[in-house]
């Protein structure tokens, strides 16, 4: 909009009749602007004007059809229809004149329709109506009056066209009435015509003033939008002011924007009502809003007050500062201050606070929140002489899922575990994730000790149910250790440490169980710590030795191999059972250098034996997963000179729970060297029939528990041994029965079809020298 137009908008009441009718100089900038405001609205009503004229033309023809020849009426009605159809098309083309400059030619061309229409209706008044006379003539006059009135009321966007239409029709009507000598009616018609034409000018003026006012509002809205956009871009603060009744006074565009309203909507309305949202009606207001209300009520200054507000139903945060204002006479006149929207900063702070207290993967409380809750529970228990409890939970076999299926599946499994845990929690119970596959539960009131066992057992049962993750059916168990506060610990750290000791006991006993803390667990933990320290020095101090247990042919009862068994004779702890130090070695990965030593010593000793005697060496899953395992086997065979065919690697079914693909690859490389692989303790661990088919083990070792059961005529044990023997024979594998201690057991094993026997009946684990004597005895026996 030009300066001239803007000034004109500011003073709209100065519109003259010539300005309304468009009779000013067409070269004037204002003329084009006003015509654009008028004629851009014609497109909305021109269709209705055409329909009105056509309907009334048909009605006129119907009334006059008995008095006027049809060949006059039909062309007349058709001409009228054509004039208004052309006029409608032209008016529709003027719809955009509020955005462009209307030309003088367009202005004049638009007048053709009302002029032509007026001339055609004049024909009806001058020629058709006098022929009809009486009632028909009155109906035609009524129709013309309706047209003039309707145009004056509804076609106000083009008052000059209305005037020309009314003038042409009116003059024709007056002439007709005068010629017929109807002077009173002519006077009445003249009065009607004068009033209608005057009214059309005023209606046009009112319409144009309304359009000018609308444009002015649009211009102001545009200015407000520009200011608000500047505010958004610059993130500037905004000023606010309220009167003594806490109603907004002098609302700025920026404040209106913050309130989500127009300035006119915000002006004079209570500030608290606008920022309280639905809480204003219910009386449920945030504490920060109550604080603001009290500050305003008590006329207290405030600075950087963080207030929770509701803007158009959206929760936001404002930071407000304000001070009371007083008149020269000291009278309180309201508040004035500055504010800013700090929602983004607040949400960022909330997110940081959330991340500090919640685990992002499972959405459970994290270690920080668990320790805080446990601290509160301990304080409460100490104050009111009650009991609280802390349960530590560790998932059994989770590592195998992570290793074999990947961390993504592992993470999804943890999410399902957390959902189950959360669903189990009752009143005064909080579960969270400590990290990895470790979870914890805080029981705030554990005065009844039975609730601890109940919660622990419920957790174990629930977490042991199968999981479906990415079309995998997964099974993991849970081990739980618990400690009661303040009996088992008066501090958070002490209670958590003791629950951890109980958890370790549960894991040490095979998992999937719950153990409560006992004071002697400290002794066990300390013993384990001391064993670990000694174990780290044992290899360098030559504290290990190997014993050898014979493996004999079931039928001929002569040795066909020996299993190497490690022994640790510690100067500090005496003879330590492998069941104690092997798990420690695996946990600390000391099993890698220890396993290398065992492999080398066993192969070196086997080199002294007859060529047909094999040496069996147990290998831990940790060793198989070590990238250098195959290279270690190659190096040992090379350094000792032992033929690969004499080395048999023994593995347990637990290798299939870890990274099965890596274990399989390592074993296949060992078999490619010519070594054989035996599956130890078959049937006591995890289902591995698929891997037996894929890996082609040379030997399957039947666990001693089945041998003892068979000797006691256990139908289940007998069936299992028969099935294993049959399967091994079909796959061209041999079978070794472990734990044979009596002649009766040996005879039974032969009858069941086992190929080899190992147990105390044929020989206990012995030194290398004693093993050598067995060969000497066998040689003498063969010679005899």
CSV table of N, CA, C and O in Angstrom, one decimal, residues 107-171:
chain,number,residue,atom,x,y,z
A,107,UNK,N,-13.4,-0.4,-15.8
A,107,UNK,CA,-14.4,0.3,-15.1
A,107,UNK,C,-15.7,0.6,-15.9
A,107,UNK,O,-16.8,0.4,-15.6
A,108,UNK,N,-15.4,1.1,-17.1
A,108,UNK,CA,-16.5,1.5,-18.1
A,108,UNK,C,-17.2,0.2,-18.6
A,108,UNK,O,-18.4,0.2,-18.8
A,109,UNK,N,-16.4,-0.8,-18.9
A,109,UNK,CA,-16.9,-2.0,-19.4
A,109,UNK,C,-17.9,-2.7,-18.5
A,109,UNK,O,-18.9,-3.3,-18.9
A,110,UNK,N,-17.6,-2.5,-17.2
A,110,UNK,CA,-18.5,-3.1,-16.2
A,110,UNK,C,-19.8,-2.5,-16.1
A,110,UNK,O,-20.8,-3.1,-15.8
A,111,UNK,N,-19.9,-1.2,-16.6
A,111,UNK,CA,-21.2,-0.5,-16.6
A,111,UNK,C,-22.1,-0.9,-17.7
A,111,UNK,O,-23.3,-0.6,-17.7
A,112,UNK,N,-21.6,-1.7,-18.7
A,112,UNK,CA,-22.5,-2.1,-19.8
A,112,UNK,C,-23.6,-3.0,-19.3
A,112,UNK,O,-24.8,-2.8,-19.8
A,113,UNK,N,-23.4,-3.9,-18.3
A,113,UNK,CA,-24.4,-4.8,-17.9
A,113,UNK,C,-25.6,-4.0,-17.2
A,113,UNK,O,-26.7,-4.3,-17.6
A,114,UNK,N,-25.3,-3.2,-16.2
A,114,UNK,CA,-26.5,-2.5,-15.7
A,114,UNK,C,-27.2,-1.6,-16.7
A,114,UNK,O,-28.5,-1.5,-16.6
A,115,UNK,N,-26.5,-0.9,-17.6
A,115,UNK,CA,-27.1,-0.1,-18.6
A,115,UNK,C,-28.0,-0.9,-19.5
A,115,UNK,O,-29.2,-0.6,-19.8
A,116,UNK,N,-27.4,-2.0,-20.1
A,116,UNK,CA,-28.2,-2.8,-21.0
A,116,UNK,C,-29.4,-3.5,-20.3
A,116,UNK,O,-30.5,-3.6,-20.9
A,117,UNK,N,-29.2,-3.9,-19.1
A,117,UNK,CA,-30.3,-4.5,-18.3
A,117,UNK,C,-31.4,-3.5,-18.1
A,117,UNK,O,-32.6,-3.8,-18.2
A,118,UNK,N,-31.0,-2.3,-17.7
A,118,UNK,CA,-32.0,-1.2,-17.5
A,118,UNK,C,-32.8,-0.9,-18.8
A,118,UNK,O,-34.0,-0.7,-18.7
A,119,UNK,N,-32.1,-0.9,-19.9
A,119,UNK,CA,-32.8,-0.6,-21.2
A,119,UNK,C,-33.8,-1.7,-21.5
A,119,UNK,O,-34.9,-1.5,-22.0
A,120,UNK,N,-33.4,-3.0,-21.3
A,120,UNK,CA,-34.3,-4.1,-21.5
A,120,UNK,C,-35.5,-4.1,-20.6
A,120,UNK,O,-36.7,-4.4,-21.1
A,121,UNK,N,-35.3,-3.8,-19.3
A,121,UNK,CA,-36.5,-3.7,-18.4
A,121,UNK,C,-37.3,-2.5,-18.7
A,121,UNK,O,-38.5,-2.5,-18.5
A,122,UNK,N,-36.7,-1.4,-19.3
A,122,UNK,CA,-37.5,-0.3,-19.8
A,122,UNK,C,-38.5,-0.7,-20.9
A,122,UNK,O,-39.6,-0.1,-21.0
A,123,UNK,N,-38.0,-1.6,-21.8
A,123,UNK,CA,-38.9,-2.1,-22.8
A,123,UNK,C,-40.2,-2.7,-22.2
A,123,UNK,O,-41.3,-2.5,-22.7
A,124,UNK,N,-40.0,-3.4,-21.1
A,124,UNK,CA,-41.1,-4.1,-20.4
A,124,UNK,C,-42.1,-3.0,-19.9
A,124,UNK,O,-43.3,-3.2,-19.9
A,125,UNK,N,-41.5,-1.9,-19.3
A,125,UNK,CA,-42.4,-0.9,-18.7
A,125,UNK,C,-43.1,0.0,-19.8
A,125,UNK,O,-44.2,0.4,-19.6
A,126,UNK,N,-42.3,0.3,-20.9
A,126,UNK,CA,-42.9,1.2,-21.9
A,126,UNK,C,-43.8,0.5,-22.9
A,126,UNK,O,-44.8,1.2,-23.3
A,127,UNK,N,-43.5,-0.7,-23.2
A,127,UNK,CA,-44.3,-1.4,-24.3
A,127,UNK,C,-45.1,-2.5,-23.8
A,127,UNK,O,-46.3,-2.7,-24.2
A,128,UNK,N,-44.6,-3.4,-22.9
A,128,UNK,CA,-45.3,-4.6,-22.5
A,128,UNK,C,-46.4,-4.3,-21.5
A,128,UNK,O,-47.6,-4.8,-21.7
A,129,UNK,N,-46.1,-3.5,-20.5
A,129,UNK,CA,-47.0,-3.3,-19.4
A,129,UNK,C,-48.3,-2.5,-19.9
A,129,UNK,O,-49.4,-2.9,-19.5
A,130,UNK,N,-48.1,-1.4,-20.7
A,130,UNK,CA,-49.3,-0.7,-21.2
A,130,UNK,C,-50.2,-1.6,-22.0
A,130,UNK,O,-51.5,-1.4,-21.9
A,131,UNK,N,-49.7,-2.6,-22.7
A,131,UNK,CA,-50.6,-3.5,-23.5
A,131,UNK,C,-51.4,-4.4,-22.6
A,131,UNK,O,-52.6,-4.7,-22.9
A,132,UNK,N,-50.8,-4.7,-21.5
A,132,UNK,CA,-51.5,-5.7,-20.6
A,132,UNK,C,-52.6,-4.9,-19.8
A,132,UNK,O,-53.7,-5.3,-19.7
A,133,UNK,N,-52.1,-3.8,-19.1
A,133,UNK,CA,-53.0,-3.0,-18.3
A,133,UNK,C,-53.5,-3.8,-17.1
A,133,UNK,O,-53.2,-5.0,-16.9
A,134,UNK,N,-54.1,-3.1,-16.1
A,134,UNK,CA,-54.7,-3.7,-15.0
A,134,UNK,C,-53.7,-4.4,-14.1
A,134,UNK,O,-52.6,-3.8,-13.8
A,135,UNK,N,-54.0,-5.6,-13.7
A,135,UNK,CA,-53.2,-6.4,-12.7
A,135,UNK,C,-51.9,-6.7,-13.3
A,135,UNK,O,-50.8,-6.6,-12.6
A,136,UNK,N,-51.8,-7.1,-14.6
A,136,UNK,CA,-50.5,-7.5,-15.2
A,136,UNK,C,-49.5,-6.3,-15.2
A,136,UNK,O,-48.3,-6.5,-14.9
A,137,UNK,N,-50.0,-5.1,-15.4
A,137,UNK,CA,-49.1,-3.9,-15.4
A,137,UNK,C,-48.6,-3.7,-14.0
A,137,UNK,O,-47.4,-3.4,-13.8
A,138,UNK,N,-49.5,-3.9,-13.0
A,138,UNK,CA,-49.0,-3.7,-11.6
A,138,UNK,C,-47.9,-4.7,-11.2
A,138,UNK,O,-47.0,-4.4,-10.5
A,139,UNK,N,-48.1,-6.0,-11.7
A,139,UNK,CA,-47.1,-7.0,-11.4
A,139,UNK,C,-45.8,-6.7,-12.0
A,139,UNK,O,-44.7,-6.8,-11.4
A,140,UNK,N,-45.8,-6.1,-13.3
A,140,UNK,CA,-44.5,-5.7,-13.9
A,140,UNK,C,-43.8,-4.6,-13.1
A,140,UNK,O,-42.6,-4.6,-12.8
A,141,UNK,N,-44.7,-3.6,-12.6
A,141,UNK,CA,-44.1,-2.5,-11.8
A,141,UNK,C,-43.5,-3.1,-10.5
A,141,UNK,O,-42.5,-2.7,-10.0
A,142,UNK,N,-44.2,-4.0,-9.9
A,142,UNK,CA,-43.7,-4.6,-8.6
A,142,UNK,C,-42.4,-5.3,-8.9
A,142,UNK,O,-41.4,-5.2,-8.1
A,143,UNK,N,-42.3,-6.1,-10.0
A,143,UNK,CA,-41.0,-6.8,-10.3
A,143,UNK,C,-39.9,-5.8,-10.5
A,143,UNK,O,-38.8,-6.0,-9.9
A,144,UNK,N,-40.1,-4.7,-11.2
A,144,UNK,CA,-39.1,-3.7,-11.4
A,144,UNK,C,-38.7,-3.1,-10.0
A,144,UNK,O,-37.5,-2.8,-9.7
A,145,UNK,N,-39.7,-2.8,-9.2
A,145,UNK,CA,-39.4,-2.2,-7.8
A,145,UNK,C,-38.5,-3.2,-7.0
A,145,UNK,O,-37.6,-2.8,-6.3
A,146,UNK,N,-38.8,-4.5,-7.1
A,146,UNK,CA,-38.0,-5.5,-6.4
A,146,UNK,C,-36.6,-5.5,-6.9
A,146,UNK,O,-35.6,-5.6,-6.1
A,147,UNK,N,-36.4,-5.4,-8.2
A,147,UNK,CA,-35.1,-5.4,-8.8
A,147,UNK,C,-34.3,-4.2,-8.3
A,147,UNK,O,-33.1,-4.3,-7.9
A,148,UNK,N,-34.9,-3.0,-8.3
A,148,UNK,CA,-34.2,-1.8,-7.8
A,148,UNK,C,-33.8,-1.9,-6.3
A,148,UNK,O,-32.7,-1.7,-5.9
A,149,UNK,N,-34.8,-2.4,-5.5
A,149,UNK,CA,-34.5,-2.5,-4.1
A,149,UNK,C,-33.5,-3.6,-3.8
A,149,UNK,O,-32.5,-3.4,-3.0
A,150,UNK,N,-33.6,-4.7,-4.4
A,150,UNK,CA,-32.6,-5.8,-4.2
A,150,UNK,C,-31.2,-5.3,-4.6
A,150,UNK,O,-30.2,-5.6,-4.0
A,151,UNK,N,-31.1,-4.6,-5.7
A,151,UNK,CA,-29.8,-4.1,-6.2
A,151,UNK,C,-29.2,-3.1,-5.2
A,151,UNK,O,-28.0,-3.2,-4.9
A,152,UNK,N,-30.1,-2.3,-4.6
A,152,UNK,CA,-29.6,-1.3,-3.7
A,152,UNK,C,-29.1,-2.0,-2.4
A,152,UNK,O,-28.1,-1.6,-1.8
A,153,UNK,N,-29.7,-3.1,-2.0
A,153,UNK,CA,-29.4,-3.7,-0.7
A,153,UNK,C,-28.2,-4.7,-0.9
A,153,UNK,O,-27.4,-4.8,0.0
A,154,UNK,N,-28.1,-5.4,-2.0
A,154,UNK,CA,-27.2,-6.5,-2.1
A,154,UNK,C,-26.1,-6.3,-3.1
A,154,UNK,O,-25.1,-7.0,-3.1
A,155,UNK,N,-26.2,-5.4,-4.0
A,155,UNK,CA,-25.2,-5.1,-5.0
A,155,UNK,C,-24.5,-3.8,-4.8
A,155,UNK,O,-24.2,-3.0,-5.7
A,156,UNK,N,-24.1,-3.6,-3.5
A,156,UNK,CA,-23.5,-2.4,-3.0
A,156,UNK,C,-22.1,-2.1,-3.5
A,156,UNK,O,-21.6,-1.0,-3.3
A,157,UNK,N,-21.4,-3.2,-4.0
A,157,UNK,CA,-20.1,-3.0,-4.4
A,157,UNK,C,-19.9,-2.1,-5.6
A,157,UNK,O,-18.8,-1.6,-5.9
A,158,UNK,N,-21.0,-1.9,-6.4
A,158,UNK,CA,-20.9,-1.1,-7.6
A,158,UNK,C,-22.1,-0.1,-7.6
A,158,UNK,O,-23.0,-0.3,-8.4
A,159,UNK,N,-22.0,0.9,-6.8
A,159,UNK,CA,-23.2,1.8,-6.7
A,159,UNK,C,-23.5,2.6,-7.9
A,159,UNK,O,-24.6,2.9,-8.2
A,160,UNK,N,-22.4,2.9,-8.7
A,160,UNK,CA,-22.7,3.7,-10.0
A,160,UNK,C,-23.5,2.9,-10.9
A,160,UNK,O,-24.5,3.4,-11.6
A,161,UNK,N,-23.3,1.6,-11.0
A,161,UNK,CA,-24.1,0.7,-11.9
A,161,UNK,C,-25.5,0.6,-11.4
A,161,UNK,O,-26.5,0.6,-12.2
A,162,UNK,N,-25.7,0.6,-10.1
A,162,UNK,CA,-27.1,0.6,-9.5
A,162,UNK,C,-27.8,1.9,-9.9
A,162,UNK,O,-29.0,1.9,-10.3
A,163,UNK,N,-27.1,3.0,-9.8
A,163,UNK,CA,-27.7,4.3,-10.1
A,163,UNK,C,-28.2,4.4,-11.5
A,163,UNK,O,-29.3,4.8,-11.9
A,164,UNK,N,-27.3,3.9,-12.4
A,164,UNK,CA,-27.6,3.9,-13.9
A,164,UNK,C,-28.8,3.0,-14.2
A,164,UNK,O,-29.7,3.4,-15.0
A,165,UNK,N,-28.8,1.8,-13.6
A,165,UNK,CA,-29.9,0.9,-13.8
A,165,UNK,C,-31.2,1.5,-13.3
A,165,UNK,O,-32.2,1.5,-14.0
A,166,UNK,N,-31.2,2.1,-12.1
A,166,UNK,CA,-32.4,2.7,-11.5
A,166,UNK,C,-32.8,3.9,-12.3
A,166,UNK,O,-34.0,4.1,-12.5
A,167,UNK,N,-31.9,4.7,-12.7
A,167,UNK,CA,-32.2,5.9,-13.5
A,167,UNK,C,-32.9,5.6,-14.8
A,167,UNK,O,-34.0,6.1,-15.2
A,168,UNK,N,-32.4,4.6,-15.5
A,168,UNK,CA,-32.9,4.2,-16.8
A,168,UNK,C,-34.3,3.6,-16.6
A,168,UNK,O,-35.3,4.0,-17.3
A,169,UNK,N,-34.4,2.7,-15.7
A,169,UNK,CA,-35.7,2.0,-15.5
A,169,UNK,C,-36.7,3.0,-15.0
A,169,UNK,O,-37.9,3.1,-15.3
A,170,UNK,N,-36.2,3.9,-14.0
A,170,UNK,CA,-37.1,4.9,-13.4
A,170,UNK,C,-37.7,5.9,-14.4
A,170,UNK,O,-38.9,6.2,-14.4
A,171,UNK,N,-36.8,6.4,-15.3
A,171,UNK,CA,-37.3,7.4,-16.3
A,171,UNK,C,-38.3,6.7,-17.2
A,171,UNK,O,-39.4,7.3,-17.5
